[in-house]
PDB file of C-alpha atoms in Angstrom:
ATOM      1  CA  UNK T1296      -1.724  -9.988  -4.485  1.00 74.00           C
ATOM      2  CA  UNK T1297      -3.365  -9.287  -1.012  1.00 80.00           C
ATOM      3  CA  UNK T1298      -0.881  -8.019   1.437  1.00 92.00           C
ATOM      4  CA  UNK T1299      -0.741  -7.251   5.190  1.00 96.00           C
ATOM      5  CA  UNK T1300      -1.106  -3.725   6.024  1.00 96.00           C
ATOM      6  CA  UNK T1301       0.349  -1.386   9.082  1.00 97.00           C
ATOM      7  CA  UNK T1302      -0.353   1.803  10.532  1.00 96.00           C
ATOM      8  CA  UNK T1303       1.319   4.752  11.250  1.00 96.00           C
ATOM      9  CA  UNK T1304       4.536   3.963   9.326  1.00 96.00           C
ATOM     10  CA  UNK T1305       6.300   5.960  11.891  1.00 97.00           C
ATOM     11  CA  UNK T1306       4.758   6.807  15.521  1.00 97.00           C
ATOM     12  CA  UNK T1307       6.686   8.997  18.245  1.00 97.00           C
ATOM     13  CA  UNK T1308       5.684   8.671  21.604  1.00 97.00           C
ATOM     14  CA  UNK T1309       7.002  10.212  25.018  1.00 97.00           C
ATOM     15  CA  UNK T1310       8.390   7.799  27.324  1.00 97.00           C
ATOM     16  CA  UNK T1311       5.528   6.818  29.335  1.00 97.00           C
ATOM     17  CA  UNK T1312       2.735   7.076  26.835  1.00 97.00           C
ATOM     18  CA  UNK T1313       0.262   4.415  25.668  1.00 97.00           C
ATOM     19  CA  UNK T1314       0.329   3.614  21.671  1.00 98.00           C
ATOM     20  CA  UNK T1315      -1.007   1.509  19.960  1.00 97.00           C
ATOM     21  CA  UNK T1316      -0.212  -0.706  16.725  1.00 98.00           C
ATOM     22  CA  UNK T1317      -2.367  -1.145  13.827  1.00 97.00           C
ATOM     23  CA  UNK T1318      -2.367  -3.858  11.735  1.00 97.00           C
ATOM     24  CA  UNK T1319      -4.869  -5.109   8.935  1.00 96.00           C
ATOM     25  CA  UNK T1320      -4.376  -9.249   8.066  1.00 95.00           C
ATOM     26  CA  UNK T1321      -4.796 -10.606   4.873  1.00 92.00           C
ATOM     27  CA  UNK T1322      -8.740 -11.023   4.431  1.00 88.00           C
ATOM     28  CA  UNK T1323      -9.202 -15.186   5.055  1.00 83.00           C
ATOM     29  CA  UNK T1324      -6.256 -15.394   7.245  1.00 88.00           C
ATOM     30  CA  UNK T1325      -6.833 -16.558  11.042  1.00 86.00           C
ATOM     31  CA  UNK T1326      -3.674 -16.797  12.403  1.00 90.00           C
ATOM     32  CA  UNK T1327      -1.702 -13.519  13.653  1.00 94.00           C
ATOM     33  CA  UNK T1328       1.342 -12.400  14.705  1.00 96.00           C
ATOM     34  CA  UNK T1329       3.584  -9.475  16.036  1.00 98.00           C
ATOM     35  CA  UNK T1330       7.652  -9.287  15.754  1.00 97.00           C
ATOM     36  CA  UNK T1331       9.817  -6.204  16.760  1.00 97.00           C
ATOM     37  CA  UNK T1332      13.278  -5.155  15.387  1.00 96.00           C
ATOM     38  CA  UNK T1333      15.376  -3.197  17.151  1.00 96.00           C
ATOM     39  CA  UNK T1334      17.791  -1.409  14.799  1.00 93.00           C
ATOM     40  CA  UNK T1335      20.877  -3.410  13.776  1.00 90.00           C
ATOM     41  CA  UNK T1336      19.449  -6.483  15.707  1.00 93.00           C
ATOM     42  CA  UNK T1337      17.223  -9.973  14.768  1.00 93.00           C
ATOM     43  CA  UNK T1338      13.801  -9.788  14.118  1.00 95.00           C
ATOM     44  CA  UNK T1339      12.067 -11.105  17.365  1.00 96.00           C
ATOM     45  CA  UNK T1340       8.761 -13.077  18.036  1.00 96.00           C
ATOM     46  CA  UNK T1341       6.541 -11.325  20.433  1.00 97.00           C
ATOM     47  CA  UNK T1342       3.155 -13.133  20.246  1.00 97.00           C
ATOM     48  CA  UNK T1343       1.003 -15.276  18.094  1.00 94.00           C
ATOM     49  CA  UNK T1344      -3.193 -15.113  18.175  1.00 93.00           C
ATOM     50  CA  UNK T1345      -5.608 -17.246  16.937  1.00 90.00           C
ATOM     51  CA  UNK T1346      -9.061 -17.693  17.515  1.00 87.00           C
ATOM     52  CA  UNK T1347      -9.223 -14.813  19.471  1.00 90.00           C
ATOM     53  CA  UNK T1348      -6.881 -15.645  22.170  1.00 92.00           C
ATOM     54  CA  UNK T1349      -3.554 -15.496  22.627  1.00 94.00           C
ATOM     55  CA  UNK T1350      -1.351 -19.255  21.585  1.00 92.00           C
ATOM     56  CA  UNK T1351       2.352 -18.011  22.281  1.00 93.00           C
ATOM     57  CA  UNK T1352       3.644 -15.609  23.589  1.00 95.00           C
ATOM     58  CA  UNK T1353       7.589 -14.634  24.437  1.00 95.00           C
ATOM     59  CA  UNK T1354       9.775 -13.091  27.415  1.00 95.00           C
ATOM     60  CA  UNK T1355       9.409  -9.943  25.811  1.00 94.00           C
ATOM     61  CA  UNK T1356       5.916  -9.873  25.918  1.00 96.00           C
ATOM     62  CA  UNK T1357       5.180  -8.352  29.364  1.00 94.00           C
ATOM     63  CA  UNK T1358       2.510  -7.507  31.148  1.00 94.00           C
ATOM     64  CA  UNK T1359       2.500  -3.981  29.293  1.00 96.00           C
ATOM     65  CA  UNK T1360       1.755  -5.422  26.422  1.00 97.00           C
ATOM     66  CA  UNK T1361      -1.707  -6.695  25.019  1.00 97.00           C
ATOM     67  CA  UNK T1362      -2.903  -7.856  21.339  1.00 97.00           C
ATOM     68  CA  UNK T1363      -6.823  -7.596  20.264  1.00 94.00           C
ATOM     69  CA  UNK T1364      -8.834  -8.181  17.270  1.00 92.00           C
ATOM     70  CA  UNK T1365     -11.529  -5.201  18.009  1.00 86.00           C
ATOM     71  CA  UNK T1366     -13.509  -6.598  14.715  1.00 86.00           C
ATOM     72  CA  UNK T1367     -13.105  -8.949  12.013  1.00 77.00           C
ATOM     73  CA  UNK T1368     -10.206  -6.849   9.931  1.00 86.00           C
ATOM     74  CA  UNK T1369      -8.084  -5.222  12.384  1.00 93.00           C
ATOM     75  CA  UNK T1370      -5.086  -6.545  14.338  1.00 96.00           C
ATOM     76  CA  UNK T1371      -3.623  -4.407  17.325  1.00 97.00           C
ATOM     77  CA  UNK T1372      -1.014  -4.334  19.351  1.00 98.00           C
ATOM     78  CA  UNK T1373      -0.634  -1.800  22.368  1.00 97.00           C
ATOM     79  CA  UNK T1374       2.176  -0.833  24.616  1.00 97.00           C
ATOM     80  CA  UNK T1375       0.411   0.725  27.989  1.00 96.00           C
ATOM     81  CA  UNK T1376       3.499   2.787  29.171  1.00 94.00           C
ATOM     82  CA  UNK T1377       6.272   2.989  26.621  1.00 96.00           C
ATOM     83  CA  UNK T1378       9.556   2.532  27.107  1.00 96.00           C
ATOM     84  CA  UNK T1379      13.238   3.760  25.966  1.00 97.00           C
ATOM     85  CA  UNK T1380      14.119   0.034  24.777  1.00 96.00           C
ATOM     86  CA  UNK T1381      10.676  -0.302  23.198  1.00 97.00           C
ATOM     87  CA  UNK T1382      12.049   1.673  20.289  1.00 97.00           C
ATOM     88  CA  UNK T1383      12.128  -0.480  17.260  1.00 97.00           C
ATOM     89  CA  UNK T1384      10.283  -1.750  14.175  1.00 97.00           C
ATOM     90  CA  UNK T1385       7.417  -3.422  14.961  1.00 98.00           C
ATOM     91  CA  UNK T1386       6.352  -6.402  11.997  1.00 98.00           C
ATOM     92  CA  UNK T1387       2.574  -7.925  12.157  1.00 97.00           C
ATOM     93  CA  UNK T1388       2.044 -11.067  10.136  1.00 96.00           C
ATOM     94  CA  UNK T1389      -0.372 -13.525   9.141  1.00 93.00           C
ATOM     95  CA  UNK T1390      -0.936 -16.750   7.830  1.00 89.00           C
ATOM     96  CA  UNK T1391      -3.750 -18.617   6.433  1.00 79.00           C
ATOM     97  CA  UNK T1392      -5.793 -21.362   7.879  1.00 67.00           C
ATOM     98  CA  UNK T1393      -4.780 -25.122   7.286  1.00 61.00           C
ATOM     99  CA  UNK T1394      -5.802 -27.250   5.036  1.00 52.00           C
ATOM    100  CA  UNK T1395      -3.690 -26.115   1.876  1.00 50.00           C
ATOM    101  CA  UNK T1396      -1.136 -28.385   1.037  1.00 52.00           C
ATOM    102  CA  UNK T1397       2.125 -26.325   0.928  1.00 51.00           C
ATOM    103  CA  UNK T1398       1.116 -23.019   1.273  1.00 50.00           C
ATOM    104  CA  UNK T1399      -0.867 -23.823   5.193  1.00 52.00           C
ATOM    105  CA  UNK T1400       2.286 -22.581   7.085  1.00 70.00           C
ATOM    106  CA  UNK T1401       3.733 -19.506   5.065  1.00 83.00           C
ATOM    107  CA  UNK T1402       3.858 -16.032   7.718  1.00 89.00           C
ATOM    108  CA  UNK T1403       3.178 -13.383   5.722  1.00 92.00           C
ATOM    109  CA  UNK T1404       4.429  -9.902   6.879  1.00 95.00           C
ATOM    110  CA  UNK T1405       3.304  -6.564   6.570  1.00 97.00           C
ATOM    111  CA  UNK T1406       5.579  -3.463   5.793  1.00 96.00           C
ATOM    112  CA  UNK T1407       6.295  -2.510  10.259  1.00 97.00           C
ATOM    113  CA  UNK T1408       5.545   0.355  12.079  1.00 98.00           C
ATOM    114  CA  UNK T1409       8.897   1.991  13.247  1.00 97.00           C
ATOM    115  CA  UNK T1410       8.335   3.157  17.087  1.00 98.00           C
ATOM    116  CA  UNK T1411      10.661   6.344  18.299  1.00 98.00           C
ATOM    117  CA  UNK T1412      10.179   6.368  21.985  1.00 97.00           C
ATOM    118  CA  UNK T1413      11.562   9.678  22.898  1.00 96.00           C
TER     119      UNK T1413
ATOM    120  CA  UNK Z 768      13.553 -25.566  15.411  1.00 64.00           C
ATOM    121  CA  UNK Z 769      16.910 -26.859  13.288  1.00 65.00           C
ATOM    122  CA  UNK Z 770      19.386 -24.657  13.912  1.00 89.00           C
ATOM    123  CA  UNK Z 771      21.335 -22.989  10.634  1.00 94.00           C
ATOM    124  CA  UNK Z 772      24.296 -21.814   9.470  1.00 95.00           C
ATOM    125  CA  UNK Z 773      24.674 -19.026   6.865  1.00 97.00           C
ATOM    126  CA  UNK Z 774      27.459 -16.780   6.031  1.00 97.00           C
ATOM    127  CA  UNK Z 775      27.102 -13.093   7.253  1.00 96.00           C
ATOM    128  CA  UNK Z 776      27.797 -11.656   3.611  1.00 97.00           C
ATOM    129  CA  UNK Z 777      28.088 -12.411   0.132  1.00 97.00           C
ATOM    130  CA  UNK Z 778      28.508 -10.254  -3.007  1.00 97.00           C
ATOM    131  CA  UNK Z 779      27.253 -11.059  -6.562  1.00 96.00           C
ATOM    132  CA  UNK Z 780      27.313  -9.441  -9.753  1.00 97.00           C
ATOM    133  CA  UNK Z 781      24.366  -7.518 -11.579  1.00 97.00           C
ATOM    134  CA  UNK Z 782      22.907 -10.036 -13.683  1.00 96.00           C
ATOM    135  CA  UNK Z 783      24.468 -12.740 -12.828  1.00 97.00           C
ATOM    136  CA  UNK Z 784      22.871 -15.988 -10.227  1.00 97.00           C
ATOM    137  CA  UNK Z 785      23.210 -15.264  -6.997  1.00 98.00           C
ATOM    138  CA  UNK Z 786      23.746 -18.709  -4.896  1.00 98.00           C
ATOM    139  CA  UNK Z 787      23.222 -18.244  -0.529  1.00 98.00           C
ATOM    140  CA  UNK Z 788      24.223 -21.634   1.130  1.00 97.00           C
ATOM    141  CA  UNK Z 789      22.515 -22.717   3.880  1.00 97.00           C
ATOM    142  CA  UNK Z 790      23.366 -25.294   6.537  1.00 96.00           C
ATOM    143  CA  UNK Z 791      21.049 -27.516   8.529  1.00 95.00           C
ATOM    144  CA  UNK Z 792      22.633 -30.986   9.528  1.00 93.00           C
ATOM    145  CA  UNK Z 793      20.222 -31.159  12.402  1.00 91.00           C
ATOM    146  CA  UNK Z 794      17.403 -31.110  10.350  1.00 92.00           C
ATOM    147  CA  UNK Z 795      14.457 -33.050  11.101  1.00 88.00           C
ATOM    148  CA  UNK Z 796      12.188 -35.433   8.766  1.00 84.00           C
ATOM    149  CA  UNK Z 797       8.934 -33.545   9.414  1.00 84.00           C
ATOM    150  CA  UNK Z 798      10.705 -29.821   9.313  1.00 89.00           C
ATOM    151  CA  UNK Z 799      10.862 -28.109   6.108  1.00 90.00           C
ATOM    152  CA  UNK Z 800      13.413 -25.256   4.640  1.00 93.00           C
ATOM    153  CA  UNK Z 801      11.942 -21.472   4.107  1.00 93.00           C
ATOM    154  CA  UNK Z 802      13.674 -18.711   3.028  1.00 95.00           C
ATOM    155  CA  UNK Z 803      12.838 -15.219   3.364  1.00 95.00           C
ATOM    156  CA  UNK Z 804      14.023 -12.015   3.008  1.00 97.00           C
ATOM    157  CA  UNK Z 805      14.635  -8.389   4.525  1.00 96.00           C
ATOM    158  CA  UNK Z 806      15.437  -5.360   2.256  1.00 95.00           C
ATOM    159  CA  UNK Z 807      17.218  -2.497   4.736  1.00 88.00           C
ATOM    160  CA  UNK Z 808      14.215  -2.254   7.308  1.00 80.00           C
ATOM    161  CA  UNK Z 809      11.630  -3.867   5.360  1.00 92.00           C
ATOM    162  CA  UNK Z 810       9.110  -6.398   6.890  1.00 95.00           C
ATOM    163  CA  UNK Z 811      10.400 -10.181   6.023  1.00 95.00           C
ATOM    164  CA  UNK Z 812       9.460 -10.998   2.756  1.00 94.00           C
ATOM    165  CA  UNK Z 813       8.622 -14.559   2.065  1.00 92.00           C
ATOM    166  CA  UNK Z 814      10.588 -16.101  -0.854  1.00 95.00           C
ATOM    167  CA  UNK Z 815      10.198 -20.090  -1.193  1.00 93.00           C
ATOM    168  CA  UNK Z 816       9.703 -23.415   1.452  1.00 91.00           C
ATOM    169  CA  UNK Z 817      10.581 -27.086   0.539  1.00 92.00           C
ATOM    170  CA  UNK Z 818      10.333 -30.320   2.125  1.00 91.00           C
ATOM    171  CA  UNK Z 819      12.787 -32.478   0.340  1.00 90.00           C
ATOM    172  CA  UNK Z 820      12.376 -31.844  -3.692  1.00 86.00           C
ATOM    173  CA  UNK Z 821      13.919 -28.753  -5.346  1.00 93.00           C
ATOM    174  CA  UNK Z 822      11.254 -26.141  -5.927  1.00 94.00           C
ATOM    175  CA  UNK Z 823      11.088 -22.641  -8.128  1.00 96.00           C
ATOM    176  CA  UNK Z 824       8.614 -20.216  -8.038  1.00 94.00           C
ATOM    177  CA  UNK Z 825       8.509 -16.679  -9.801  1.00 93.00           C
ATOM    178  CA  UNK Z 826      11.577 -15.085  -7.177  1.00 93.00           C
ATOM    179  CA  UNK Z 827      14.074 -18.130  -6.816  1.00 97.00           C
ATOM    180  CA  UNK Z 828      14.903 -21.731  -6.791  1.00 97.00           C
ATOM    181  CA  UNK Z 829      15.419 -23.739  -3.816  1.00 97.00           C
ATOM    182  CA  UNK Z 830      17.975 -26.715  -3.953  1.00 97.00           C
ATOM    183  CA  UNK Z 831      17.798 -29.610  -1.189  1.00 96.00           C
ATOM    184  CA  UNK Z 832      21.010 -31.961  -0.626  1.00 95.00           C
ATOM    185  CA  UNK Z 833      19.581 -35.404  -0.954  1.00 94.00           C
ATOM    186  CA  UNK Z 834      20.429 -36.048   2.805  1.00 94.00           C
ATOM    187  CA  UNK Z 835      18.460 -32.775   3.442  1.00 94.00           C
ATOM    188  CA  UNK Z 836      21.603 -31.323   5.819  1.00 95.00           C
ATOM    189  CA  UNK Z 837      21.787 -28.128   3.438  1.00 96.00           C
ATOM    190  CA  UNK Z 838      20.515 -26.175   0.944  1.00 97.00           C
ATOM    191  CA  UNK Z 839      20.840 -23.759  -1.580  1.00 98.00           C
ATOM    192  CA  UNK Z 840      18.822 -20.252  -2.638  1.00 98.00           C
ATOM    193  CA  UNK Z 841      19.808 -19.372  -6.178  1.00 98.00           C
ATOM    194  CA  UNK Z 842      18.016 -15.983  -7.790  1.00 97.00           C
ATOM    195  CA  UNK Z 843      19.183 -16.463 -11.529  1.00 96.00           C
ATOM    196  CA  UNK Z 844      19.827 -13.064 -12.614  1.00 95.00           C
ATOM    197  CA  UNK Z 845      20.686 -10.961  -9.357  1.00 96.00           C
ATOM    198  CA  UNK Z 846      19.453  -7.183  -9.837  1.00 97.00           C
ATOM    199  CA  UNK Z 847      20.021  -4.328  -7.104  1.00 96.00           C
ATOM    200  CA  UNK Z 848      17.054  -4.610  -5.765  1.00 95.00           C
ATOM    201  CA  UNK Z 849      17.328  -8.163  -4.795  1.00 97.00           C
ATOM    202  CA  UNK Z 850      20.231  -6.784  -2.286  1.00 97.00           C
ATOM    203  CA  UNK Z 851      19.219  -7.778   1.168  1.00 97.00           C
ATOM    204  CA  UNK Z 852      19.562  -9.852   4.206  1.00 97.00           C
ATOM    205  CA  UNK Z 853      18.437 -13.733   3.587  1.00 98.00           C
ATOM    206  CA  UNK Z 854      17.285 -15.435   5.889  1.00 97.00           C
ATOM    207  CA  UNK Z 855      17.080 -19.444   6.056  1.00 96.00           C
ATOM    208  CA  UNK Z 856      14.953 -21.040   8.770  1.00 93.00           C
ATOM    209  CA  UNK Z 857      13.735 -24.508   9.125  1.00 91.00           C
ATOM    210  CA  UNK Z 858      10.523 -25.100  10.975  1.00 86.00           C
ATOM    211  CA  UNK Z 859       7.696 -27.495  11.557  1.00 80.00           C
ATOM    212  CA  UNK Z 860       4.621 -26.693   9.724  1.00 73.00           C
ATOM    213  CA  UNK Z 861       1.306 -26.242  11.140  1.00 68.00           C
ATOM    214  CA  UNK Z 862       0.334 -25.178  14.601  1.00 64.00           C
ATOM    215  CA  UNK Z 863       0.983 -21.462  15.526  1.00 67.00           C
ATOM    216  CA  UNK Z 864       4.792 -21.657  15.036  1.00 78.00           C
ATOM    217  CA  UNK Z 865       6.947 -18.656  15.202  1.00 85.00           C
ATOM    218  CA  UNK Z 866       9.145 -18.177  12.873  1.00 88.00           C
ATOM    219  CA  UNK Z 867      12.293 -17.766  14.217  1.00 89.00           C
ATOM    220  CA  UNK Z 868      14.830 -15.437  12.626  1.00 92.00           C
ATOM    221  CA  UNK Z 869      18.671 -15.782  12.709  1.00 91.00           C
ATOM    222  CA  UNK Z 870      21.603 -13.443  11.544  1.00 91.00           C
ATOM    223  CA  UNK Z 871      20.915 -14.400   7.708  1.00 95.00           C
ATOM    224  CA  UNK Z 872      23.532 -13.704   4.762  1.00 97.00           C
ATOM    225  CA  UNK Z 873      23.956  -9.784   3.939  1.00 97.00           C
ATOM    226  CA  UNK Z 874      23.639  -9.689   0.125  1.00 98.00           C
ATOM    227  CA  UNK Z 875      24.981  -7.363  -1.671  1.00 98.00           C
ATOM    228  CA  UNK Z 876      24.592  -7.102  -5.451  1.00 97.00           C
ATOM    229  CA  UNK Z 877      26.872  -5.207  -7.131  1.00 97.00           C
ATOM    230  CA  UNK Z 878      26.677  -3.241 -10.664  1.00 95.00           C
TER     231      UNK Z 878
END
């Protein structure tokens, strides 16, 4: 069964750094999505993307944050100048186009990325 | 979004069905139930969805009151690996929703 993939698994980055996120969709999916968990709390919306712009975003989702789709497999999400509290997992999802009865809406989520920001 | 109420943890034995309540009185016609879960650190894993019929796949069942205000997850034979946090969320489809996670029920199966 396809699957969403992420890498690293684990990236550690110096307060201050840049990193960035990598995420690989399921192939016909169009829709997008990052969440972050901070350990022992709720998984947490951070953005949504479709059609190569950005549809949602949250409060979280500052200005050092950005999401891009650099080609047509690859989902990214990059933190410009890390941060103590940015330290968390970090989920991508995605979710195919519409037009399926039942299945349209289903998020599908890939395995996280676990940020240490040191 | 519907809010929902779930307890914070439940136990069940090895083998045996493993039933996680969920409460959503607020519920709107148009919003359906999903239920996914987390296992320790996992990303969310997508379990089932219904509108207002029960529904079974391959993992679970999903049971809908007739007045749609709650429902019920059942995995028929619990096994340890099916120990994880559940989470119930009811949601419009379509659009670019969010899914929007809550607290969930802590299950723990036991041997």
């Amino acid at each position: 069964e396809p699957e969403v993939t992420q890498t690293p698994s684990h990236q550690v980055t110096q307060m201050g750094q840049e990193v960035i996120l990598r995420c690989v969709p399921i192939s016909n999916h169009l829709y997008f999505y990052w969440y972050r968990q901070i350990l022992g709390q709720k998984v947490e919306f951070l953005v949504s993307f479709y059609n190569n712009e950005i549809s949602e975003k949250s409060e979280i989702f500052d200005d050092q944050f950005s999401v891009e789709r650099p080609d047509g497999s690859n989902f990214t999400l990059k933190i410009r100048s890390t941060k103590l509290e940015d330290s968390a997992m970090y989920f991508c999802a995605s979710r195919e186009t519409p037009g399926r009865e039942g299945r349209t809406d289903t998020q599908y989520f890939g395995p996280g990325t676990r940020l240490t920001v040191l | 979004d519907a809010k929902t109420t779930q307890p914070p943890s439940m136990d069940c034995a090895e083998g045996r069905a493993a039933n996680l309540p969920c409460n959503h009185s607020t519920i709107s016609g148009n919003e359906y139930v999903y239920w996914y879960r987390q296992i320790h650190s996992q990303g969310p894993q997508y379990i089932i969805h219904g509108l207002k019929n029960n529904e079974t796949n391959e993992m679970a069942s999903l049971i809908i009151t007739e007045d749609r205000k709650s429902s019920t997850l059942i995995l028929p034979h619990a096994t340890l690996r099916d120990t994880a946090v559940y989470y119930c969320i009811v949601r419009f489809p379509g659009g670019y929703q969010k899914v929007t996670f809550g607290i969930g029920t802590k299950l723990q199966v036991i041997p």
